[in-house]
């Protein structure tokens, strides 16, 4: 697996800000756990990473491959990753 980077990712649902400027890097071989209270954006973050949601701002990268921006995204079936 290549390095995964979320760079300043944001997502809104109407007036509700689900994510504001999330930036995370997961290097090859590392594990990451998302923990937090209900409604803090864990599932939204994973759905953006998997390609089920498009971010309103920021970028998602896998290695040197741009996967998502507010302008568009690589479809989930072409990302070679999944959400469990």
Short mmCIF file of C-alpha atoms in Angstrom, two decimals:
data_model
loop_
_atom_site.label_atom_id
_atom_site.label_comp_id
_atom_site.label_asym_id
_atom_site.label_seq_id
_atom_site.Cartn_x
_atom_site.Cartn_y
_atom_site.Cartn_z
CA UNK A 1 0.00 0.00 0.00
CA UNK A 2 1.27 3.48 -0.84
CA UNK A 3 1.34 6.37 1.61
CA UNK A 4 -2.17 7.81 2.13
CA UNK A 5 -2.56 11.56 2.66
CA UNK A 6 -5.61 13.64 3.48
CA UNK A 7 -4.66 17.29 3.00
CA UNK A 8 -6.92 19.98 4.50
CA UNK A 9 -10.07 17.91 3.80
CA UNK A 10 -13.44 19.49 4.58
CA UNK A 11 -17.04 18.28 4.23
CA UNK A 12 -20.39 19.93 4.95
CA UNK A 13 -23.90 18.56 5.09
CA UNK A 14 -25.98 21.67 4.51
CA UNK A 15 -25.18 24.07 7.37
CA UNK A 16 -23.43 21.35 9.41
CA UNK A 17 -19.66 21.20 9.16
CA UNK A 18 -18.73 17.50 9.42
CA UNK A 19 -14.99 17.93 8.74
CA UNK A 20 -12.89 21.08 8.89
CA UNK A 21 -9.37 20.99 7.50
CA UNK A 22 -8.42 17.39 8.36
CA UNK A 23 -4.82 16.55 7.44
CA UNK A 24 -3.44 13.06 8.08
CA UNK A 25 -0.57 11.05 6.61
CA UNK A 26 -0.42 7.26 6.97
CA UNK A 27 2.89 5.89 5.77
CA UNK A 28 3.30 2.47 4.23
CA UNK A 29 3.23 -0.17 6.97
CA UNK A 30 1.60 2.10 9.57
CA UNK A 31 -1.79 1.50 11.16
CA UNK A 32 -4.24 4.25 12.04
CA UNK A 33 -7.30 4.13 14.28
CA UNK A 34 -9.96 6.85 14.16
CA UNK A 35 -11.60 7.25 17.56
CA UNK A 36 -13.94 9.87 18.92
CA UNK A 37 -17.50 10.56 19.99
CA UNK A 38 -20.55 10.00 17.84
CA UNK A 39 -20.87 12.64 15.12
CA UNK A 40 -17.23 13.77 15.11
CA UNK A 41 -16.56 12.80 11.47
CA UNK A 42 -14.98 9.33 11.66
CA UNK A 43 -17.31 7.70 9.13
CA UNK A 44 -17.29 10.76 6.87
CA UNK A 45 -13.47 10.65 6.81
CA UNK A 46 -13.46 6.95 5.89
CA UNK A 47 -16.14 7.42 3.22
CA UNK A 48 -14.11 10.23 1.62
CA UNK A 49 -10.99 8.06 1.72
CA UNK A 50 -12.85 5.15 0.09
CA UNK A 51 -14.42 7.41 -2.56
CA UNK A 52 -18.04 7.12 -1.46
CA UNK A 53 -18.15 10.87 -0.70
CA UNK A 54 -16.42 13.77 -2.45
CA UNK A 55 -14.81 16.35 -0.15
CA UNK A 56 -15.94 19.97 -0.31
CA UNK A 57 -12.32 21.05 0.06
CA UNK A 58 -8.84 19.59 0.26
CA UNK A 59 -7.25 16.59 -1.42
CA UNK A 60 -6.86 12.84 -0.91
CA UNK A 61 -3.70 11.16 -2.21
CA UNK A 62 -2.45 7.56 -2.44
CA UNK A 63 1.27 7.84 -3.09
CA UNK A 64 1.64 10.22 -6.03
CA UNK A 65 -1.92 9.55 -7.27
CA UNK A 66 -4.54 12.24 -6.60
CA UNK A 67 -7.77 10.43 -5.63
CA UNK A 68 -10.17 13.21 -4.59
CA UNK A 69 -10.68 16.95 -4.69
CA UNK A 70 -13.81 19.10 -4.60
CA UNK A 71 -13.71 19.05 -8.42
CA UNK A 72 -13.92 15.27 -8.73
CA UNK A 73 -12.70 11.90 -7.61
CA UNK A 74 -11.43 8.54 -8.78
CA UNK A 75 -14.42 6.15 -8.45
CA UNK A 76 -14.35 3.73 -5.48
CA UNK A 77 -13.98 0.68 -7.73
CA UNK A 78 -10.74 2.09 -9.20
CA UNK A 79 -9.01 2.94 -5.89
CA UNK A 80 -7.87 -0.55 -4.84
CA UNK A 81 -8.96 0.06 -1.25
CA UNK A 82 -12.09 -0.66 0.74
CA UNK A 83 -14.08 0.39 3.78
CA UNK A 84 -14.90 -2.10 6.53
#
